[in-house]
Structure formats: structure tokens, C-alpha cells
Amino acid sequence: MRSIWNGAISFGLVSIPIKLVNATESRSVSFRQIHAEDGGRIRYRKVCELDGEEVSQAEIGKAYEDADGTMIPITDEDLASLPLPTAKTIEIVAFVPASEIDPLQMDAAYYLSANGVPAAKPYTLLREALKRSDKVAVAKYALRGRERLGMLRVVDEVIAMHGLLWPDEIRAPEGVAPETSVSVREAELDLADALMATLGEVDINTLHDDYREAVEEMIAAKAEGGEGVAPPEPAEERGGRVIDLMAALESSVRAAKEARGEAGAAGAAAAAGGDAEVTELKPRKAAARAPKETEAKKSTARTAAEKTAAAPARKSTAKTSTGGKAETAKSTATKSTATKSTAKKSAAKGTAKKTADKATEKPAAKKTTAKKATPRKRSA
């Protein structure tokens, strides 16, 4: 691999000559601009806007555009005179746990190669020190005319460096999160956990760019004089639709299981005489509470019905006990007994009838005595 920068790693008083090599490459298919009418290439010419003349690369310099549009020329000598201690050095400033590096800061990746035989020993020393400490090195370096921040770590048996954005280059996520307050139910979290467990893990080396492959197939078909590939069926519109989250999660779990071949795993294992391992969904906490709430509502309804049925009985008992204070006390005792047991209620009714009969006989006797006493007074 061709190196893009030569310098050294500064590790305290140890200097390690290295070469910087790109660790990544773009595999995306690139296109050229053409004249649609005749297929001619479209090229850009660098033209001075003051005199309209085309300018060669040797005549092009640098300038900084001020806020009012004024151009401030900057020469290579101006930049070379600036104090830049990391111009040819990757200066390690600290060793920190990898968890302290925010992935948002990650930028381009490079491999650091030992430059020459004398660099092998200090290079190996730094590599093994990074392995044993289980830390990464934070460093400053200069590349393409500016100072940058980097992170050194071990990949296989090579020291790799990730360019890092400066902390003030990371935007705060203001206004990105949903503004409305949303609550998530336990049942929804249970289904989300089940979906995550069903999807499981993946070997990232098996993933590939399907779109790039389709573009390459289309180009190959056109190069052979064909019409390319057949257009796919239009995808279902999903944006802006209100969906049932629970139903969507349940459907996703089923689809993921079918994609992994788990839908008929139990039947296939039984036919083969083996055991099947099936991922079971976690019990829903909300569903577990539902029977208790329903039972409590039924119990409350029964209690209310018993009170309603007891109310007319109390009124009836109070009406039949108008014979006196003693009969009222007996009726009250009968009323409380009737609420507790159906058998006692029947006994109380019998007692109430006897009391009513006695109360009826006493007034009749008084009327008879009054009728007999009236002739005696007249004869006198």
C-alpha cells in the first residue's frame, strides 16, 4: 500500500519512524457528467471571474474570504512560518480507556507502518504496551495543512490511528429528540426485547452493499447492449402513517423468526427425533396484572349488589316492628342476623310474625273491655 505521509511517533523520549497508510477505501460506483444529447464529457475549466481567462494550476493560490467578501491572500510561506510542532510528528499526549472516546468523534482511519528496520523494536514496544494496558493513545498530528486529533489502537498486530474531530466540532443534539412526552408500556418493551433476541447477532463480514451490486449488474447489462435490469416493484409507502406499535412489534417478531427458519423448528426437530430450541417471549407484566384487576372489580360489584339487596329488607323489617320499643329492638337484631346468613333470616322472619300477632291480640282485648263497661255506666 502506498504511504500518504511520513513522520514519526513521539512516545516520551522515544521516536518511532512510521509511514501513514489509508486503512479504508471507497467501493462505491462513481459516474461522470456527460452531455445527454450526444454523450460528450462535461469538464470544468478554472476561470478567473475578473478577466474571464482560464487559469492553470500553477497560477492558482490560496485566500481566506472575510465576512464582507474581501479575499485575504495566504501563501505557502505564511503557513510554513507558523509554529506547528506536529508537522512531521504524531505526538502522544495521553493514554485513556477506549470507552472515553465518543464514537461521534471518529473520522478517517489509517495504518501506521514501521519505517525501516531500526523502527521495528520501538514500534513493537508501543504495540505491546497498548495491548497490556487495554487503553488507547490520544495524539496530535498535522496532515494536509492543519493540526488534527487522533487515537491510536492495536488492530491484529498493527497500530492503527483514527482521526478524531475536535470536541468543539461536535454539535449538541438540540431540537433533535421528540418534543412531545411519550410513555412506553412494559408490554411494548417486552416485545422489543423479544425482537432484539430473535434478530440476534450477525457476522459483520457477511454484510455487503446490495445497491452497489445492482448498479454493477445494470452497467454490465447495458455494456452488452441490453436494456439493463427490470425495475423492482414499488415499495409500500410507510411515511406519515399511524401504526399500531404492538401489532407492528408482534409482526416483526414473527417475520424475524420465519427469516431465521424458526417458524417450524419444533415440528422439524420432532420429525427428525431431535430437540428444538425455541426462543420464548417474556411474559407481559401488564397482562399478568389484568386478571387481578378484573377479579377485584367483580368482588366490588358483588359487595355492592349485596348491600342493595339488604336495603329493602331493612326497610321492611322496620315497618313491621311498629308495635313498641321491645319489638323494634328484636327487629334490629333480626335485621343484622339476616345480613349474615339466609337461614337466620328465615328464623328472624318467623319471630317477626309472632311478635306482630301478639301486638294484634292486645288491642282487640282492650276494645272488648271498653264495650262491656259502657252499659254499666248507663244503668248507674
PDB file of N, CA, C and O in Angstrom, residues 309-367:
ATOM      1  N   ALA A 309     -79.382  -5.397  47.908  1.00  0.00           N
ATOM      2  CA  ALA A 309     -80.423  -6.367  48.258  1.00  0.00           C
ATOM      3  C   ALA A 309     -80.800  -6.284  49.723  1.00  0.00           C
ATOM      4  O   ALA A 309     -81.933  -6.542  50.113  1.00  0.00           O
ATOM      5  N   ALA A 310     -79.853  -5.905  50.564  1.00  0.00           N
ATOM      6  CA  ALA A 310     -80.126  -5.837  52.001  1.00  0.00           C
ATOM      7  C   ALA A 310     -80.939  -4.622  52.372  1.00  0.00           C
ATOM      8  O   ALA A 310     -81.636  -4.617  53.375  1.00  0.00           O
ATOM      9  N   ALA A 311     -80.852  -3.544  51.567  1.00  0.00           N
ATOM     10  CA  ALA A 311     -81.535  -2.296  51.907  1.00  0.00           C
ATOM     11  C   ALA A 311     -83.048  -2.471  51.992  1.00  0.00           C
ATOM     12  O   ALA A 311     -83.673  -2.049  52.961  1.00  0.00           O
ATOM     13  N   PRO A 312     -83.765  -3.084  51.008  1.00  0.00           N
ATOM     14  CA  PRO A 312     -85.226  -3.265  51.143  1.00  0.00           C
ATOM     15  C   PRO A 312     -85.602  -4.119  52.342  1.00  0.00           C
ATOM     16  O   PRO A 312     -86.620  -3.886  52.982  1.00  0.00           O
ATOM     17  N   ALA A 313     -84.771  -5.119  52.646  1.00  0.00           N
ATOM     18  CA  ALA A 313     -85.094  -5.968  53.792  1.00  0.00           C
ATOM     19  C   ALA A 313     -85.082  -5.168  55.078  1.00  0.00           C
ATOM     20  O   ALA A 313     -85.885  -5.374  55.969  1.00  0.00           O
ATOM     21  N   ARG A 314     -84.137  -4.228  55.197  1.00  0.00           N
ATOM     22  CA  ARG A 314     -84.078  -3.407  56.411  1.00  0.00           C
ATOM     23  C   ARG A 314     -85.305  -2.533  56.536  1.00  0.00           C
ATOM     24  O   ARG A 314     -85.873  -2.376  57.616  1.00  0.00           O
ATOM     25  N   LYS A 315     -85.766  -1.953  55.401  1.00  0.00           N
ATOM     26  CA  LYS A 315     -86.966  -1.108  55.450  1.00  0.00           C
ATOM     27  C   LYS A 315     -88.188  -1.924  55.836  1.00  0.00           C
ATOM     28  O   LYS A 315     -89.027  -1.491  56.615  1.00  0.00           O
ATOM     29  N   SER A 316     -88.317  -3.122  55.279  1.00  0.00           N
ATOM     30  CA  SER A 316     -89.471  -3.968  55.564  1.00  0.00           C
ATOM     31  C   SER A 316     -89.515  -4.352  57.021  1.00  0.00           C
ATOM     32  O   SER A 316     -90.565  -4.350  57.647  1.00  0.00           O
ATOM     33  N   THR A 317     -88.360  -4.666  57.583  1.00  0.00           N
ATOM     34  CA  THR A 317     -88.305  -5.065  58.983  1.00  0.00           C
ATOM     35  C   THR A 317     -88.693  -3.906  59.879  1.00  0.00           C
ATOM     36  O   THR A 317     -89.364  -4.070  60.893  1.00  0.00           O
ATOM     37  N   ALA A 318     -88.261  -2.682  59.486  1.00  0.00           N
ATOM     38  CA  ALA A 318     -88.582  -1.516  60.309  1.00  0.00           C
ATOM     39  C   ALA A 318     -90.071  -1.254  60.320  1.00  0.00           C
ATOM     40  O   ALA A 318     -90.637  -0.818  61.320  1.00  0.00           O
ATOM     41  N   LYS A 319     -90.798  -1.507  59.192  1.00  0.00           N
ATOM     42  CA  LYS A 319     -92.229  -1.252  59.130  1.00  0.00           C
ATOM     43  C   LYS A 319     -93.013  -2.240  59.979  1.00  0.00           C
ATOM     44  O   LYS A 319     -94.026  -1.907  60.585  1.00  0.00           O
ATOM     45  N   THR A 320     -92.607  -3.478  60.031  1.00  0.00           N
ATOM     46  CA  THR A 320     -93.364  -4.497  60.754  1.00  0.00           C
ATOM     47  C   THR A 320     -93.134  -4.430  62.248  1.00  0.00           C
ATOM     48  O   THR A 320     -93.779  -5.148  63.001  1.00  0.00           O
ATOM     49  N   SER A 321     -92.210  -3.586  62.694  1.00  0.00           N
ATOM     50  CA  SER A 321     -91.899  -3.536  64.126  1.00  0.00           C
ATOM     51  C   SER A 321     -92.440  -2.266  64.767  1.00  0.00           C
ATOM     52  O   SER A 321     -91.784  -1.642  65.583  1.00  0.00           O
ATOM     53  N   THR A 322     -93.712  -1.865  64.411  1.00  0.00           N
ATOM     54  CA  THR A 322     -94.296  -0.634  64.963  1.00  0.00           C
ATOM     55  C   THR A 322     -95.061  -0.891  66.251  1.00  0.00           C
ATOM     56  O   THR A 322     -95.714  -0.002  66.781  1.00  0.00           O
ATOM     57  N   GLY A 323     -95.031  -2.092  66.779  1.00  0.00           N
ATOM     58  CA  GLY A 323     -95.810  -2.413  67.970  1.00  0.00           C
ATOM     59  C   GLY A 323     -95.245  -1.851  69.242  1.00  0.00           C
ATOM     60  O   GLY A 323     -95.960  -1.784  70.230  1.00  0.00           O
ATOM     61  N   GLY A 324     -93.972  -1.489  69.282  1.00  0.00           N
ATOM     62  CA  GLY A 324     -93.407  -0.969  70.537  1.00  0.00           C
ATOM     63  C   GLY A 324     -91.915  -0.987  70.486  1.00  0.00           C
ATOM     64  O   GLY A 324     -91.313  -1.430  69.527  1.00  0.00           O
ATOM     65  N   LYS A 325     -91.272  -0.515  71.560  1.00  0.00           N
ATOM     66  CA  LYS A 325     -89.820  -0.430  71.630  1.00  0.00           C
ATOM     67  C   LYS A 325     -89.184  -1.809  71.703  1.00  0.00           C
ATOM     68  O   LYS A 325     -88.137  -2.048  71.136  1.00  0.00           O
ATOM     69  N   ALA A 326     -89.782  -2.724  72.412  1.00  0.00           N
ATOM     70  CA  ALA A 326     -89.227  -4.061  72.527  1.00  0.00           C
ATOM     71  C   ALA A 326     -89.237  -4.751  71.178  1.00  0.00           C
ATOM     72  O   ALA A 326     -88.271  -5.417  70.783  1.00  0.00           O
ATOM     73  N   GLU A 327     -90.378  -4.577  70.405  1.00  0.00           N
ATOM     74  CA  GLU A 327     -90.442  -5.190  69.088  1.00  0.00           C
ATOM     75  C   GLU A 327     -89.395  -4.567  68.157  1.00  0.00           C
ATOM     76  O   GLU A 327     -88.832  -5.255  67.309  1.00  0.00           O
ATOM     77  N   THR A 328     -89.098  -3.254  68.266  1.00  0.00           N
ATOM     78  CA  THR A 328     -88.089  -2.588  67.426  1.00  0.00           C
ATOM     79  C   THR A 328     -86.708  -3.154  67.690  1.00  0.00           C
ATOM     80  O   THR A 328     -85.920  -3.380  66.782  1.00  0.00           O
ATOM     81  N   ALA A 329     -86.375  -3.391  68.944  1.00  0.00           N
ATOM     82  CA  ALA A 329     -85.062  -3.963  69.284  1.00  0.00           C
ATOM     83  C   ALA A 329     -84.911  -5.366  68.713  1.00  0.00           C
ATOM     84  O   ALA A 329     -83.862  -5.738  68.186  1.00  0.00           O
ATOM     85  N   LYS A 330     -86.008  -6.161  68.852  1.00  0.00           N
ATOM     86  CA  LYS A 330     -85.955  -7.507  68.298  1.00  0.00           C
ATOM     87  C   LYS A 330     -85.798  -7.460  66.776  1.00  0.00           C
ATOM     88  O   LYS A 330     -85.082  -8.260  66.177  1.00  0.00           O
ATOM     89  N   SER A 331     -86.494  -6.505  66.127  1.00  0.00           N
ATOM     90  CA  SER A 331     -86.407  -6.385  64.664  1.00  0.00           C
ATOM     91  C   SER A 331     -85.011  -5.994  64.228  1.00  0.00           C
ATOM     92  O   SER A 331     -84.514  -6.452  63.222  1.00  0.00           O
ATOM     93  N   THR A 332     -84.353  -5.107  65.005  1.00  0.00           N
ATOM     94  CA  THR A 332     -82.981  -4.683  64.668  1.00  0.00           C
ATOM     95  C   THR A 332     -82.019  -5.856  64.741  1.00  0.00           C
ATOM     96  O   THR A 332     -81.148  -6.044  63.896  1.00  0.00           O
ATOM     97  N   ALA A 333     -82.186  -6.692  65.784  1.00  0.00           N
ATOM     98  CA  ALA A 333     -81.339  -7.873  65.914  1.00  0.00           C
ATOM     99  C   ALA A 333     -81.581  -8.833  64.763  1.00  0.00           C
ATOM    100  O   ALA A 333     -80.663  -9.448  64.229  1.00  0.00           O
ATOM    101  N   THR A 334     -82.859  -8.950  64.401  1.00  0.00           N
ATOM    102  CA  THR A 334     -83.199  -9.833  63.283  1.00  0.00           C
ATOM    103  C   THR A 334     -82.589  -9.341  61.984  1.00  0.00           C
ATOM    104  O   THR A 334     -82.123 -10.104  61.148  1.00  0.00           O
ATOM    105  N   LYS A 335     -82.559  -7.989  61.786  1.00  0.00           N
ATOM    106  CA  LYS A 335     -82.018  -7.386  60.560  1.00  0.00           C
ATOM    107  C   LYS A 335     -80.539  -7.703  60.406  1.00  0.00           C
ATOM    108  O   LYS A 335     -80.091  -8.108  59.338  1.00  0.00           O
ATOM    109  N   SER A 336     -79.756  -7.529  61.439  1.00  0.00           N
ATOM    110  CA  SER A 336     -78.314  -7.799  61.350  1.00  0.00           C
ATOM    111  C   SER A 336     -78.041  -9.283  61.160  1.00  0.00           C
ATOM    112  O   SER A 336     -77.106  -9.678  60.482  1.00  0.00           O
ATOM    113  N   THR A 337     -78.891 -10.120  61.763  1.00  0.00           N
ATOM    114  CA  THR A 337     -78.715 -11.569  61.593  1.00  0.00           C
ATOM    115  C   THR A 337     -79.041 -11.994  60.166  1.00  0.00           C
ATOM    116  O   THR A 337     -78.371 -12.846  59.579  1.00  0.00           O
ATOM    117  N   ALA A 338     -80.065 -11.333  59.558  1.00  0.00           N
ATOM    118  CA  ALA A 338     -80.463 -11.681  58.184  1.00  0.00           C
ATOM    119  C   ALA A 338     -79.371 -11.357  57.182  1.00  0.00           C
ATOM    120  O   ALA A 338     -79.246 -12.013  56.166  1.00  0.00           O
ATOM    121  N   THR A 339     -78.556 -10.347  57.453  1.00  0.00           N
ATOM    122  CA  THR A 339     -77.472  -9.980  56.531  1.00  0.00           C
ATOM    123  C   THR A 339     -76.399 -11.040  56.507  1.00  0.00           C
ATOM    124  O   THR A 339     -75.760 -11.277  55.501  1.00  0.00           O
ATOM    125  N   LYS A 340     -76.118 -11.708  57.600  1.00  0.00           N
ATOM    126  CA  LYS A 340     -75.052 -12.693  57.693  1.00  0.00           C
ATOM    127  C   LYS A 340     -75.431 -14.032  57.090  1.00  0.00           C
ATOM    128  O   LYS A 340     -74.655 -14.673  56.457  1.00  0.00           O
ATOM    129  N   SER A 341     -76.657 -14.497  57.268  1.00  0.00           N
ATOM    130  CA  SER A 341     -76.984 -15.862  56.842  1.00  0.00           C
ATOM    131  C   SER A 341     -78.419 -15.936  56.360  1.00  0.00           C
ATOM    132  O   SER A 341     -79.307 -15.288  56.936  1.00  0.00           O
ATOM    133  N   THR A 342     -78.639 -16.748  55.344  1.00  0.00           N
ATOM    134  CA  THR A 342     -80.005 -16.914  54.804  1.00  0.00           C
ATOM    135  C   THR A 342     -80.875 -17.711  55.779  1.00  0.00           C
ATOM    136  O   THR A 342     -82.057 -17.411  55.961  1.00  0.00           O
ATOM    137  N   ALA A 343     -80.302 -18.680  56.475  1.00  0.00           N
ATOM    138  CA  ALA A 343     -81.068 -19.489  57.425  1.00  0.00           C
ATOM    139  C   ALA A 343     -81.550 -18.652  58.595  1.00  0.00           C
ATOM    140  O   ALA A 343     -82.676 -18.763  59.059  1.00  0.00           O
ATOM    141  N   LYS A 344     -80.645 -17.780  59.085  1.00  0.00           N
ATOM    142  CA  LYS A 344     -81.020 -16.924  60.225  1.00  0.00           C
ATOM    143  C   LYS A 344     -82.091 -15.928  59.808  1.00  0.00           C
ATOM    144  O   LYS A 344     -82.916 -15.511  60.604  1.00  0.00           O
ATOM    145  N   LYS A 345     -82.035 -15.505  58.487  1.00  0.00           N
ATOM    146  CA  LYS A 345     -83.047 -14.561  58.008  1.00  0.00           C
ATOM    147  C   LYS A 345     -84.437 -15.191  58.087  1.00  0.00           C
ATOM    148  O   LYS A 345     -85.409 -14.540  58.459  1.00  0.00           O
ATOM    149  N   SER A 346     -84.530 -16.489  57.737  1.00  0.00           N
ATOM    150  CA  SER A 346     -85.833 -17.166  57.795  1.00  0.00           C
ATOM    151  C   SER A 346     -86.344 -17.237  59.228  1.00  0.00           C
ATOM    152  O   SER A 346     -87.528 -17.036  59.506  1.00  0.00           O
ATOM    153  N   ALA A 347     -85.410 -17.549  60.162  1.00  0.00           N
ATOM    154  CA  ALA A 347     -85.811 -17.619  61.572  1.00  0.00           C
ATOM    155  C   ALA A 347     -86.278 -16.268  62.075  1.00  0.00           C
ATOM    156  O   ALA A 347     -87.219 -16.153  62.859  1.00  0.00           O
ATOM    157  N   ALA A 348     -85.600 -15.207  61.634  1.00  0.00           N
ATOM    158  CA  ALA A 348     -85.961 -13.860  62.080  1.00  0.00           C
ATOM    159  C   ALA A 348     -87.342 -13.480  61.574  1.00  0.00           C
ATOM    160  O   ALA A 348     -88.108 -12.797  62.249  1.00  0.00           O
ATOM    161  N   LYS A 349     -87.654 -13.913  60.318  1.00  0.00           N
ATOM    162  CA  LYS A 349     -88.981 -13.611  59.784  1.00  0.00           C
ATOM    163  C   LYS A 349     -90.071 -14.274  60.617  1.00  0.00           C
ATOM    164  O   LYS A 349     -91.130 -13.701  60.877  1.00  0.00           O
ATOM    165  N   GLY A 350     -89.793 -15.536  61.062  1.00  0.00           N
ATOM    166  CA  GLY A 350     -90.793 -16.208  61.896  1.00  0.00           C
ATOM    167  C   GLY A 350     -91.006 -15.483  63.206  1.00  0.00           C
ATOM    168  O   GLY A 350     -92.119 -15.346  63.700  1.00  0.00           O
ATOM    169  N   THR A 351     -89.908 -15.015  63.806  1.00  0.00           N
ATOM    170  CA  THR A 351     -90.020 -14.281  65.076  1.00  0.00           C
ATOM    171  C   THR A 351     -90.791 -12.994  64.880  1.00  0.00           C
ATOM    172  O   THR A 351     -91.597 -12.586  65.723  1.00  0.00           O
ATOM    173  N   ALA A 352     -90.546 -12.321  63.761  1.00  0.00           N
ATOM    174  CA  ALA A 352     -91.251 -11.062  63.489  1.00  0.00           C
ATOM    175  C   ALA A 352     -92.747 -11.307  63.332  1.00  0.00           C
ATOM    176  O   ALA A 352     -93.562 -10.500  63.770  1.00  0.00           O
ATOM    177  N   LYS A 353     -93.147 -12.442  62.720  1.00  0.00           N
ATOM    178  CA  LYS A 353     -94.577 -12.727  62.555  1.00  0.00           C
ATOM    179  C   LYS A 353     -95.262 -12.961  63.907  1.00  0.00           C
ATOM    180  O   LYS A 353     -96.374 -12.511  64.172  1.00  0.00           O
ATOM    181  N   LYS A 354     -94.599 -13.725  64.819  1.00  0.00           N
ATOM    182  CA  LYS A 354     -95.181 -13.965  66.145  1.00  0.00           C
ATOM    183  C   LYS A 354     -95.360 -12.670  66.906  1.00  0.00           C
ATOM    184  O   LYS A 354     -96.361 -12.461  67.595  1.00  0.00           O
ATOM    185  N   THR A 355     -94.377 -11.801  66.832  1.00  0.00           N
ATOM    186  CA  THR A 355     -94.455 -10.522  67.529  1.00  0.00           C
ATOM    187  C   THR A 355     -95.608  -9.697  67.009  1.00  0.00           C
ATOM    188  O   THR A 355     -96.323  -9.036  67.753  1.00  0.00           O
ATOM    189  N   ALA A 356     -95.792  -9.725  65.662  1.00  0.00           N
ATOM    190  CA  ALA A 356     -96.897  -8.976  65.068  1.00  0.00           C
ATOM    191  C   ALA A 356     -98.248  -9.532  65.521  1.00  0.00           C
ATOM    192  O   ALA A 356     -99.190  -8.784  65.757  1.00  0.00           O
ATOM    193  N   ASP A 357     -98.347 -10.870  65.673  1.00  0.00           N
ATOM    194  CA  ASP A 357     -99.614 -11.469  66.120  1.00  0.00           C
ATOM    195  C   ASP A 357     -99.964 -11.054  67.542  1.00  0.00           C
ATOM    196  O   ASP A 357    -101.110 -10.765  67.871  1.00  0.00           O
ATOM    197  N   LYS A 358     -98.957 -11.039  68.422  1.00  0.00           N
ATOM    198  CA  LYS A 358     -99.189 -10.624  69.814  1.00  0.00           C
ATOM    199  C   LYS A 358     -99.627  -9.179  69.879  1.00  0.00           C
ATOM    200  O   LYS A 358    -100.503  -8.808  70.662  1.00  0.00           O
ATOM    201  N   ALA A 359     -98.975  -8.344  69.066  1.00  0.00           N
ATOM    202  CA  ALA A 359     -99.335  -6.932  69.058  1.00  0.00           C
ATOM    203  C   ALA A 359    -100.765  -6.745  68.576  1.00  0.00           C
ATOM    204  O   ALA A 359    -101.467  -5.840  69.008  1.00  0.00           O
ATOM    205  N   THR A 360    -101.229  -7.611  67.702  1.00  0.00           N
ATOM    206  CA  THR A 360    -102.597  -7.510  67.174  1.00  0.00           C
ATOM    207  C   THR A 360    -103.629  -7.973  68.210  1.00  0.00           C
ATOM    208  O   THR A 360    -104.711  -7.402  68.338  1.00  0.00           O
ATOM    209  N   GLU A 361    -103.308  -9.002  69.017  1.00  0.00           N
ATOM    210  CA  GLU A 361    -104.250  -9.526  70.020  1.00  0.00           C
ATOM    211  C   GLU A 361    -104.483  -8.553  71.154  1.00  0.00           C
ATOM    212  O   GLU A 361    -105.579  -8.413  71.659  1.00  0.00           O
ATOM    213  N   LYS A 362    -103.506  -7.810  71.612  1.00  0.00           N
ATOM    214  CA  LYS A 362    -103.650  -6.907  72.765  1.00  0.00           C
ATOM    215  C   LYS A 362    -104.615  -5.779  72.490  1.00  0.00           C
ATOM    216  O   LYS A 362    -105.503  -5.508  73.283  1.00  0.00           O
ATOM    217  N   PRO A 363    -104.573  -5.099  71.369  1.00  0.00           N
ATOM    218  CA  PRO A 363    -105.566  -4.044  71.104  1.00  0.00           C
ATOM    219  C   PRO A 363    -106.972  -4.596  71.008  1.00  0.00           C
ATOM    220  O   PRO A 363    -107.921  -3.955  71.408  1.00  0.00           O
ATOM    221  N   ALA A 364    -107.164  -5.811  70.509  1.00  0.00           N
ATOM    222  CA  ALA A 364    -108.505  -6.385  70.408  1.00  0.00           C
ATOM    223  C   ALA A 364    -109.116  -6.600  71.777  1.00  0.00           C
ATOM    224  O   ALA A 364    -110.289  -6.375  72.009  1.00  0.00           O
ATOM    225  N   ALA A 365    -108.281  -7.050  72.738  1.00  0.00           N
ATOM    226  CA  ALA A 365    -108.774  -7.262  74.098  1.00  0.00           C
ATOM    227  C   ALA A 365    -109.201  -5.963  74.719  1.00  0.00           C
ATOM    228  O   ALA A 365    -110.182  -5.887  75.436  1.00  0.00           O
ATOM    229  N   LYS A 366    -108.490  -4.918  74.496  1.00  0.00           N
ATOM    230  CA  LYS A 366    -108.826  -3.615  75.071  1.00  0.00           C
ATOM    231  C   LYS A 366    -110.144  -3.120  74.540  1.00  0.00           C
ATOM    232  O   LYS A 366    -110.959  -2.540  75.249  1.00  0.00           O
ATOM    233  N   LYS A 367    -110.439  -3.337  73.226  1.00  0.00           N
ATOM    234  CA  LYS A 367    -111.695  -2.909  72.632  1.00  0.00           C
ATOM    235  C   LYS A 367    -112.880  -3.639  73.251  1.00  0.00           C
ATOM    236  O   LYS A 367    -113.931  -3.066  73.507  1.00  0.00           O
TER     237      LYS A 367
END
